[in-house]
Coordinates of C-alpha atoms in Angstrom, one line a residue:
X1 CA -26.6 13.5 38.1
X2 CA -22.8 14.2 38.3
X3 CA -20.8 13.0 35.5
X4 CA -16.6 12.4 36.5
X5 CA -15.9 14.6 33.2
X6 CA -18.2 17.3 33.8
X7 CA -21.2 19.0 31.5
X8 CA -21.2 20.4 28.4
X9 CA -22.5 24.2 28.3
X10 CA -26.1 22.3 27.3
X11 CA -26.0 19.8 30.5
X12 CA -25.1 17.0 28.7
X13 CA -22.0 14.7 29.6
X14 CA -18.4 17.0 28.3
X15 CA -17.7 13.6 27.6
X16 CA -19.2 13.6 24.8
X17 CA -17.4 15.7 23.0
X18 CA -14.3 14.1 23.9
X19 CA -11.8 14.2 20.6
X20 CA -10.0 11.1 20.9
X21 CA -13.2 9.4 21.4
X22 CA -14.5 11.0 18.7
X23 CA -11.9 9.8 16.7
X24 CA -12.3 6.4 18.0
X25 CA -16.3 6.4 16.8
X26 CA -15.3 7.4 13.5
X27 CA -12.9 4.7 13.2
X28 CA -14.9 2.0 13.1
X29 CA -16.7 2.9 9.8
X30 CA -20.3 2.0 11.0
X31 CA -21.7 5.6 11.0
X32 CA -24.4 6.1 9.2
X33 CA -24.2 2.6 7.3
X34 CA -26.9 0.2 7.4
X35 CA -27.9 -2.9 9.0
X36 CA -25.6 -5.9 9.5
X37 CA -26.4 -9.1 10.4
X38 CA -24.0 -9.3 13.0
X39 CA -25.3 -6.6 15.0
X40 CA -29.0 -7.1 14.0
X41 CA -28.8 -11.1 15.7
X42 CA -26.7 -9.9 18.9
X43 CA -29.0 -7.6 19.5
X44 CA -32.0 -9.8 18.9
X45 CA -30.5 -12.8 21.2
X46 CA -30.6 -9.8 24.1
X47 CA -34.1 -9.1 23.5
X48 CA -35.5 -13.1 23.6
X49 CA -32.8 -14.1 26.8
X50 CA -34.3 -11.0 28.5
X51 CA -37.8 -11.5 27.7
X52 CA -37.5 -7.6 26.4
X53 CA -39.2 -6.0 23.5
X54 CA -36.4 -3.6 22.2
X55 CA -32.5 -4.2 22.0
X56 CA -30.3 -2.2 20.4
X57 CA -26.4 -1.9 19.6
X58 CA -26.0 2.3 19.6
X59 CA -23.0 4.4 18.3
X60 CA -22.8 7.3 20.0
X61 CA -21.3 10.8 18.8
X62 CA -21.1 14.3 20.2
X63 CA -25.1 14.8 18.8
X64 CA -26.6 12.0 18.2
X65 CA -27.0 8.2 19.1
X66 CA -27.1 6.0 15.6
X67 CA -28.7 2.8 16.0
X68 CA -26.2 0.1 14.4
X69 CA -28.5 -2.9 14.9
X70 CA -32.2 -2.4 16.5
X71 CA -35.0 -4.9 17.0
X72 CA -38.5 -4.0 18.1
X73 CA -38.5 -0.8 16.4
X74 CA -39.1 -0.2 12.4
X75 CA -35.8 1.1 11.3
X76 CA -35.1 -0.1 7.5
X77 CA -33.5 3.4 6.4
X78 CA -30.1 4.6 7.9
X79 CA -31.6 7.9 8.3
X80 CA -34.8 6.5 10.7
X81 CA -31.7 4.4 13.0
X82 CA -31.4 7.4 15.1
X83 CA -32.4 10.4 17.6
X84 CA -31.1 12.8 19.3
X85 CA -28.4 12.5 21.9
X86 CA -30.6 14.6 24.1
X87 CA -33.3 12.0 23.4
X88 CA -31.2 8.8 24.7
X89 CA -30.5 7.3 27.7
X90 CA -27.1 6.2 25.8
X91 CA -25.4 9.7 27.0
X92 CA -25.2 8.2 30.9
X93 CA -23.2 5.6 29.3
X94 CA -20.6 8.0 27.8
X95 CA -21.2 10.5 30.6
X96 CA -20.2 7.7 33.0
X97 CA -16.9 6.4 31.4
X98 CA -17.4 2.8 31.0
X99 CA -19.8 1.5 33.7
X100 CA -23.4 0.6 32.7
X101 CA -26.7 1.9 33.6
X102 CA -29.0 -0.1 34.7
X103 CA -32.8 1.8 35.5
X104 CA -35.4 -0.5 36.5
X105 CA -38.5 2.1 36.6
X106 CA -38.0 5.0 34.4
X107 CA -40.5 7.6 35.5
X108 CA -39.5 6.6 39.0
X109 CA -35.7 6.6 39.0
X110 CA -34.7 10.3 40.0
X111 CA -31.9 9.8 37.4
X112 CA -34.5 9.3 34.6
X113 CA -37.6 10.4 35.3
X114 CA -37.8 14.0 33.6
X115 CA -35.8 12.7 30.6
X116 CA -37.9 13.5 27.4
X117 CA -37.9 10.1 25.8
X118 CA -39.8 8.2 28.7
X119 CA -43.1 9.1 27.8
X120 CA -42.7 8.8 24.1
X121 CA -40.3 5.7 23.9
X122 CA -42.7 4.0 26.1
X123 CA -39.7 3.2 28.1
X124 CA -40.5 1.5 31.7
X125 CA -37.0 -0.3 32.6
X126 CA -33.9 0.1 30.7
X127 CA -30.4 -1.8 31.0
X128 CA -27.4 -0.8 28.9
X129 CA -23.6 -1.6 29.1
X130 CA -21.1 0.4 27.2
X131 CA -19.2 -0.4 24.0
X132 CA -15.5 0.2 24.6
X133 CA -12.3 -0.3 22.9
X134 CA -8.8 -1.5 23.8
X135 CA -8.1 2.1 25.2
X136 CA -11.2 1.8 27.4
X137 CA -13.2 4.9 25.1
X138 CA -16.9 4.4 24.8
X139 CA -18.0 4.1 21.7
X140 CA -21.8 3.6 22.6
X141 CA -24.3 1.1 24.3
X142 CA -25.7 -2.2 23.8
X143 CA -29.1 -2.1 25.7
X144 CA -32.6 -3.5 26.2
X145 CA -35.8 -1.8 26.5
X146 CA -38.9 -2.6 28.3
X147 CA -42.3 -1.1 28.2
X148 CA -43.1 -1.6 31.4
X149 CA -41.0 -1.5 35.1
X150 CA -39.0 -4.3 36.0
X151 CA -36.3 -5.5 38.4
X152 CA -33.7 -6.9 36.4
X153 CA -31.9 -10.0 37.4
X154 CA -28.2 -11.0 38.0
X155 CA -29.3 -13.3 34.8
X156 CA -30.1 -10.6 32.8
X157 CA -27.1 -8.3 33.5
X158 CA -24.5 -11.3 33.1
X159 CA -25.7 -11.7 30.0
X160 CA -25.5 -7.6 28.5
X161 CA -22.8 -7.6 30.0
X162 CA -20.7 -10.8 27.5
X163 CA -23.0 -9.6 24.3
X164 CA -22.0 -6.1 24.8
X165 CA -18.3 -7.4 25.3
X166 CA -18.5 -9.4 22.1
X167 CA -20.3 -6.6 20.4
X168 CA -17.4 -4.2 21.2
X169 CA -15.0 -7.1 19.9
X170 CA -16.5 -6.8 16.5
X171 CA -16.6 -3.4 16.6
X172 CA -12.8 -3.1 17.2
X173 CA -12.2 -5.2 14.5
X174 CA -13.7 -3.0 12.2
X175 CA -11.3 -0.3 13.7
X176 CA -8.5 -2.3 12.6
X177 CA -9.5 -2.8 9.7
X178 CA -9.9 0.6 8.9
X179 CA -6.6 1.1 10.6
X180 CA -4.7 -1.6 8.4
X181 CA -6.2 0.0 5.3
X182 CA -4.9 3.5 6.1
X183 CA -1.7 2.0 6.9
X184 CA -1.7 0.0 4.2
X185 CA -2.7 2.9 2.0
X186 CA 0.3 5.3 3.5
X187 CA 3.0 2.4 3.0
X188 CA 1.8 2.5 -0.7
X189 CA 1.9 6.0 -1.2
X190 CA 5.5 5.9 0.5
X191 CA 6.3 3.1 -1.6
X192 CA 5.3 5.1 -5.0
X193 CA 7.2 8.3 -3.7
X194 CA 10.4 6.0 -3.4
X195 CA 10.1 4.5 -6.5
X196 CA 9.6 7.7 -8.2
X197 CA 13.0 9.4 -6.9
X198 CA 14.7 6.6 -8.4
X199 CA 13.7 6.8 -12.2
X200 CA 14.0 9.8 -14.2
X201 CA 10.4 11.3 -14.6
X202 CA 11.4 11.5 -18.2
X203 CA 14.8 10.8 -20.0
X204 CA 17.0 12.9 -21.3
X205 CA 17.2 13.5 -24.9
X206 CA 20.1 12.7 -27.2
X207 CA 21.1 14.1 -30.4
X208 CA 20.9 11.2 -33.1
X209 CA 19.2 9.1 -31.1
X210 CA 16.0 7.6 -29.6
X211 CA 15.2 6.5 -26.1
X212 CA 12.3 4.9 -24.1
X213 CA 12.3 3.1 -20.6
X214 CA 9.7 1.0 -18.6
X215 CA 9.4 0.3 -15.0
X216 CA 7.0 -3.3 -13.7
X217 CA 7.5 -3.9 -9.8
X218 CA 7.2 -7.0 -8.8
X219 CA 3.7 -8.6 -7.9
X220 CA 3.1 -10.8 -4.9
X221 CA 0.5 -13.2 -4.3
X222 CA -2.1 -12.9 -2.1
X223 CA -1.2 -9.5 -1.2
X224 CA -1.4 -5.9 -3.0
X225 CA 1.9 -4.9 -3.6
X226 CA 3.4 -2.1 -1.7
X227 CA 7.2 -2.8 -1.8
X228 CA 9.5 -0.3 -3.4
X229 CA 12.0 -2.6 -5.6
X230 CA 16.0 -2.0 -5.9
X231 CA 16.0 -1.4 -10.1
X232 CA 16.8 1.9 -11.2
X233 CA 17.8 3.3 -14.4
X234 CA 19.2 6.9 -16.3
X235 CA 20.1 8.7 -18.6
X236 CA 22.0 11.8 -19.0
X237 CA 24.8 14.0 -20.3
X238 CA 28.5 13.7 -18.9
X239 CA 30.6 16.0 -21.0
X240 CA 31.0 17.8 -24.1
X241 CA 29.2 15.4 -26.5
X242 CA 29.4 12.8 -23.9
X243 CA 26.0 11.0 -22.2
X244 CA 25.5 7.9 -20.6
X245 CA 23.0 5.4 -19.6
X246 CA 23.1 3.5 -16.6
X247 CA 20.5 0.7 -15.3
X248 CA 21.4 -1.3 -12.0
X249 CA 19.3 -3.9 -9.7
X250 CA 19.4 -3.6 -6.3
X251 CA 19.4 -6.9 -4.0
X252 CA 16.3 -6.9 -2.2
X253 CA 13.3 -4.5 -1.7
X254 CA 12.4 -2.4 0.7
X255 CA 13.6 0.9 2.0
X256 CA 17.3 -0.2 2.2
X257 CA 17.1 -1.1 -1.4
X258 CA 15.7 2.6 -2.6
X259 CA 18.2 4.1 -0.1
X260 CA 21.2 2.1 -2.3
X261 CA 19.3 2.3 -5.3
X262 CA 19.3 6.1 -5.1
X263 CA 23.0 6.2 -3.4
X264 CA 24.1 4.6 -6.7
X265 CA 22.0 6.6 -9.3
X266 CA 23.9 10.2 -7.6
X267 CA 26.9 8.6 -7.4
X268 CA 27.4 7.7 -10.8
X269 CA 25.5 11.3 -11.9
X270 CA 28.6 12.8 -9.7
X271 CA 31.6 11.1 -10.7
X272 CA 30.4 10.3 -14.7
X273 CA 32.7 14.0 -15.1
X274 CA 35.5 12.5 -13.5
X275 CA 35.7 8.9 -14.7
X276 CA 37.5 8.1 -17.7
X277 CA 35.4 4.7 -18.5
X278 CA 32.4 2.7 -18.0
X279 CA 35.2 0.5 -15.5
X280 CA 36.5 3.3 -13.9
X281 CA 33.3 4.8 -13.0
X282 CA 31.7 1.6 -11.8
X283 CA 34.7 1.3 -9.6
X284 CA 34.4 4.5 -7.9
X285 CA 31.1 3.0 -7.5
X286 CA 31.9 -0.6 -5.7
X287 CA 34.1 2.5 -3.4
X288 CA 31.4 4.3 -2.5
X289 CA 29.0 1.5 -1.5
X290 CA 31.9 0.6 1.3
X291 CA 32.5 3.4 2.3
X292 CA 29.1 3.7 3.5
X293 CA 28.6 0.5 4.6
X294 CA 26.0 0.7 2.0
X295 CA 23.3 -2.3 3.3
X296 CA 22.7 -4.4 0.3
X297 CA 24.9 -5.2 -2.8
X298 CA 23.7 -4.4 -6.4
X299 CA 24.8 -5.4 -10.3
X300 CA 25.1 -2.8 -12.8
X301 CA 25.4 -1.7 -16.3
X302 CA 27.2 1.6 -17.1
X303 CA 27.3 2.6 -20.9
X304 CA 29.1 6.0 -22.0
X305 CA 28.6 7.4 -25.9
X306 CA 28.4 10.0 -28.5
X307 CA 26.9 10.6 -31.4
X308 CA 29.0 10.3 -34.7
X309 CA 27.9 10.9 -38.4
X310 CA 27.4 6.7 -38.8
X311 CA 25.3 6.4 -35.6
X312 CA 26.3 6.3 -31.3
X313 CA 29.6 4.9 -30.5
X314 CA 30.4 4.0 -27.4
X315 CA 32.5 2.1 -24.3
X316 CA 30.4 -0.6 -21.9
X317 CA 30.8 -2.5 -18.7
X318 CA 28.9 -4.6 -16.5
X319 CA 29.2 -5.4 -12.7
X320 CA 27.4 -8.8 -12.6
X321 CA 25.1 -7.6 -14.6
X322 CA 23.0 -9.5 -17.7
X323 CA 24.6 -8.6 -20.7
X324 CA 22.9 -6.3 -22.6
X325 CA 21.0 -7.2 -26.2
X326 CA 21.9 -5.5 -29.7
X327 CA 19.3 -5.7 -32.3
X328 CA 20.8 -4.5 -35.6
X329 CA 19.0 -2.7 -38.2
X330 CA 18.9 -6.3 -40.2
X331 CA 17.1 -7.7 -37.1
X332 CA 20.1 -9.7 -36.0
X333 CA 20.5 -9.6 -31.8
X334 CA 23.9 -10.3 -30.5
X335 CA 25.0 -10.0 -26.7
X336 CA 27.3 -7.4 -25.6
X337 CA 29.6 -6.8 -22.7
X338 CA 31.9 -8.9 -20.5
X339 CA 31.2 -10.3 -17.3
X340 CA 32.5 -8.4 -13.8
X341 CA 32.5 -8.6 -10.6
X342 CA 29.0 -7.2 -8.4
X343 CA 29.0 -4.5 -6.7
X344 CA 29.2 -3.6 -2.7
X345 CA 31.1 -6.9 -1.4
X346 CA 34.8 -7.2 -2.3
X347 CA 36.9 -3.6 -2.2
X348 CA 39.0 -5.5 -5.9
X349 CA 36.4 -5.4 -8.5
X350 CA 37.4 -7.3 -12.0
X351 CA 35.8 -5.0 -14.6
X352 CA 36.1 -4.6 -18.5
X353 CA 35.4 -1.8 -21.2
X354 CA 33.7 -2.8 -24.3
X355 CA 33.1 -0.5 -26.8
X356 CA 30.1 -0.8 -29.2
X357 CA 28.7 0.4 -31.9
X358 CA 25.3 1.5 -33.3
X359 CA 24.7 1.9 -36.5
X360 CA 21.3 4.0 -37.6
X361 CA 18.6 1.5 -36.8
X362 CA 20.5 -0.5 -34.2
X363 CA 18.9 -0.4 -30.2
X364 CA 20.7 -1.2 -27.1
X365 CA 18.3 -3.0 -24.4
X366 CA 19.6 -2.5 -21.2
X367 CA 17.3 -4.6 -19.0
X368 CA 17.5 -6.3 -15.5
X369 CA 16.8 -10.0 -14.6
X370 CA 13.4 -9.8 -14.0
X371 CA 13.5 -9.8 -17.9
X372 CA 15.2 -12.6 -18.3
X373 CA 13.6 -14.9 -15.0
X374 CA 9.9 -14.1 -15.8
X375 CA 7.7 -17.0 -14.8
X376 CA 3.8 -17.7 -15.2
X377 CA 1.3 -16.9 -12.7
X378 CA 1.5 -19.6 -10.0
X379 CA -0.9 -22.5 -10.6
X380 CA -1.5 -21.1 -14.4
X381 CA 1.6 -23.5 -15.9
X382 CA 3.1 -26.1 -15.0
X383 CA 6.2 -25.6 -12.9
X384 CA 8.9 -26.0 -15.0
X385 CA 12.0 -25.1 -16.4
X386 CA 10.5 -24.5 -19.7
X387 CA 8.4 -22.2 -17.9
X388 CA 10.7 -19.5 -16.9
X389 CA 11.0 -17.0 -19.7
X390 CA 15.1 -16.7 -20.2
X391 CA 17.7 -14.7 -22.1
X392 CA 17.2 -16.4 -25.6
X393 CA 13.4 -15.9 -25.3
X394 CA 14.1 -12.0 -24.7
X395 CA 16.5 -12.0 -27.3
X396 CA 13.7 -13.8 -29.3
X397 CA 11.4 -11.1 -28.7
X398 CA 13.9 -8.3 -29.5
X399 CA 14.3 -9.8 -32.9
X400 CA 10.9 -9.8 -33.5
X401 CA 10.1 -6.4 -32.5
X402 CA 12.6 -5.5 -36.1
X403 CA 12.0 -2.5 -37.2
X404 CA 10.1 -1.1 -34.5
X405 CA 11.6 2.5 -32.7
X406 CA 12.6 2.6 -29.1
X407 CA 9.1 3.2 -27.6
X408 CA 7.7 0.4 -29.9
X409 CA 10.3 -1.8 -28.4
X410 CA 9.4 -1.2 -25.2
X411 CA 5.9 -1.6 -25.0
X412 CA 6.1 -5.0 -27.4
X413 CA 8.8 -6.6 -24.9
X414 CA 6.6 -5.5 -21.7
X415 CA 3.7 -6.9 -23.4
X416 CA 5.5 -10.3 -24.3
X417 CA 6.7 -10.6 -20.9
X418 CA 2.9 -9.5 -19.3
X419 CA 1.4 -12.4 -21.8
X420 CA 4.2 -14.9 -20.4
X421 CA 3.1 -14.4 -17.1
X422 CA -0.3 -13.3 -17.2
X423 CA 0.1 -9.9 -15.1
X424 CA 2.3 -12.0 -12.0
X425 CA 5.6 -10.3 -12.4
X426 CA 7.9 -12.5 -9.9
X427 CA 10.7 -9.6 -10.1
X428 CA 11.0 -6.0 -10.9
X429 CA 12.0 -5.1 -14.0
X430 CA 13.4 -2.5 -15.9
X431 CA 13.8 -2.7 -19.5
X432 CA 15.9 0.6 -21.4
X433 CA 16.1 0.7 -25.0
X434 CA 18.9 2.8 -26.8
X435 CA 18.5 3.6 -30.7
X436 CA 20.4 5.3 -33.2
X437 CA 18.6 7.5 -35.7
X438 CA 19.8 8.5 -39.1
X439 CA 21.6 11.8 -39.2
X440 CA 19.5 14.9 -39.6

């Protein structure tokens, strides 16, 4: 018979081969898996309304026709739920493009009766409606089998016709599925690359001192995470015996957020040469966020220092930024900095240099407010103010982690702040410890 798509060099339907449907077959995961209960009563319901022996929900590829749900044949391995394309009457239905094919005496029927699977499928009438999705490619067949020659009714056909409809529902449901899951899968993978280019792979290091750094994105209930957060943090050399660290916290997530987040990390890279304070350089920042009409506004903490024979001394400033911690050598924590004015609103920013001073043993935490506003796992504690996990409970933990290095720090604060609330981080956070060593 004459197919609209034409035949293959082996006189089966070109259609067949078709890539996007192809494509399309493969995307609903059922290949080669096994039963389903789903399929297995759909297909059962068509064999008792049509008084039929056999009913079967098909997937067809460019070789063979894989039996998804089957009743009245003895199918319990995947490999035994199939044949041959050759060897099914599901081809018509792919060869055809979307209308059914309906045979009510196989030998008979000039369209049928030299195909090789009458005689040994016992098949005497056969009725079979194709599986499409949305775009209208056929994915298969949902058909009944009987032994012997039949007339089917309107009846009959009305009602192949809605189950094969529903089948294909379910079908394309699984399609979206895998869809969401690929998408899902790419946004993480773009979310990760984002992240990435806005922390340092490793930081730099700095003669007579220590440093160590930590990244926790924020978590989200109900949901997997896959949203790249606004924190960002470095550190690196200026100028002569000059370095600086800088942490900031961009409002927002999202792709805006890593585009400012990153804007801000090369900016202050680019002008640290040029800037003669922690002030001045966060200015030069505020002017570069307007200038490009930079899409979200951010807080930030800019510290510049050298090493001296007693330790790191240095100038700070913050842009509406937490202060930052100091734990002495003793284990005493004091605050340090003066508040200023966020960054990316208001071209007049009101910023202050503070210098500091660390003496061997002292660390600098630089940290954002995720720190500082962690809260328990929803439904895990009661919902209270006592709940949230502030600036004197850091500062608690700081002091408690006395006489640990910078990477000791680190991990003990994230793992304070992971016990407070129980893996549920409600922000991102970025935590940067600074410690002076004795001299060589």
């Amino acid at each position: 018979m004459d197919f609209p798509g034409g035949l293959r060099a082996d006189g089966l339907p070109a259609a067949l081969s078709d890539p996007a449907r192809l494509a399309a077959v493969e995307a609903s995961a059922l290949l080669d898996t096994g039963p389903e209960e789903v399929f297995e009563d759909l297909a059962a319901l068509a064999a008792r309304i049509t008084g039929t022996g056999r009913a079967f929900v098909t997937l067809v590829d460019a070789d063979r026709s894989f039996w998804k749900g089957c009743v009245g044949v003895e199918a319990d391995a995947v490999a035994d739920r199939q044949n041959p394309v050759e060897q099914s009457f599901c081809y018509f239905l792919v060869g055809l493009e979307g209308q059914p094919f309906i045979v009510d005496d196989a030998a008979a029927d000039p369209r049928t009766a030299g195909h090789p699977s009458v005689g040994p499928m016992d098949i005497g009438a056969w009725a079979g409606y194709p599986l499409l999705d949305p775009d209208g490619r056929v994915l298969g067949s949902f058909c009944v089998i009987d032994d012997a020659p039949r007339a089917w009714s309107p009846a009959d056909l009305t009602t192949l016709a809605t189950l094969a409809r529903s089948v294909a529902a379910e079908i394309h449901l699984r399609q979206s599925l895998t869809a969401a899951r690929a998408a899902h899968q790419r946004s993480a993978d773009l979310a990760r690359s984002l992240q990435a280019g806005l922390l340092p792979p490793r930081l730099r290091t700095v003669p007579g001192a220590e440093a160590a750094a930590s990244y926790l994105p924020a978590s989200h209930r109900h949901r997997t995470d896959i949203e790249v957060g606004g924190d960002f943090y470095d550190l690196f050399h200026t100028r002569g015996p000059q370095y600086a660290a800088v942490l900031g916290d961009v409002c927002g997530k999202g792709v805006e957020a890593a585009q400012v987040s990153s804007m801000a990390r090369y900016t202050v890279r680019a002008d640290a040469d040029g800037a003669d304070s922690p002030a001045e350089l966060l200015g030069r920042l505020n002017t570069a966020l307007l200038a490009q009409h930079a899409p979200r506004f951010l807080t930030a903490v800019y510290a510049a220092f050298h090493s001296t024979a007693d330790g790191l001394t240095g100038t700070l400033a913050l842009a509406g930024h937490p202060p930052p911690l100091v734990r002495r050598a003793d284990g005493h924590v004091e605050r340090l900095g003066a508040p200023g004015t966020l960054l990316g609103i208001m071209d007049t920013v009101d910023l202050t240099d503070v210098p500091f001073h660390l003496a061997p043993g002292d660390v600098l935490l630089l940290y954002t407010d995720g720190a500082i506003e962690a809260r328990p796992r929803p439904g895990t504690a009661p919902e209270d103010a006592g709940a949230l996990f502030g600036e004197r409970d850091l500062a608690a933990a700081l002091a408690a982690g006395h006489g640990m290095d910078a990477a000791a720090t680190i991990e003990y604060l994230t793992g304070v702040l992971d016990a407070h609330h129980g893996g549920w981080n409600s922000d991102d956070t970025a935590l940067l410890a600074l410690r002076a060593t004795p001299p060589a």
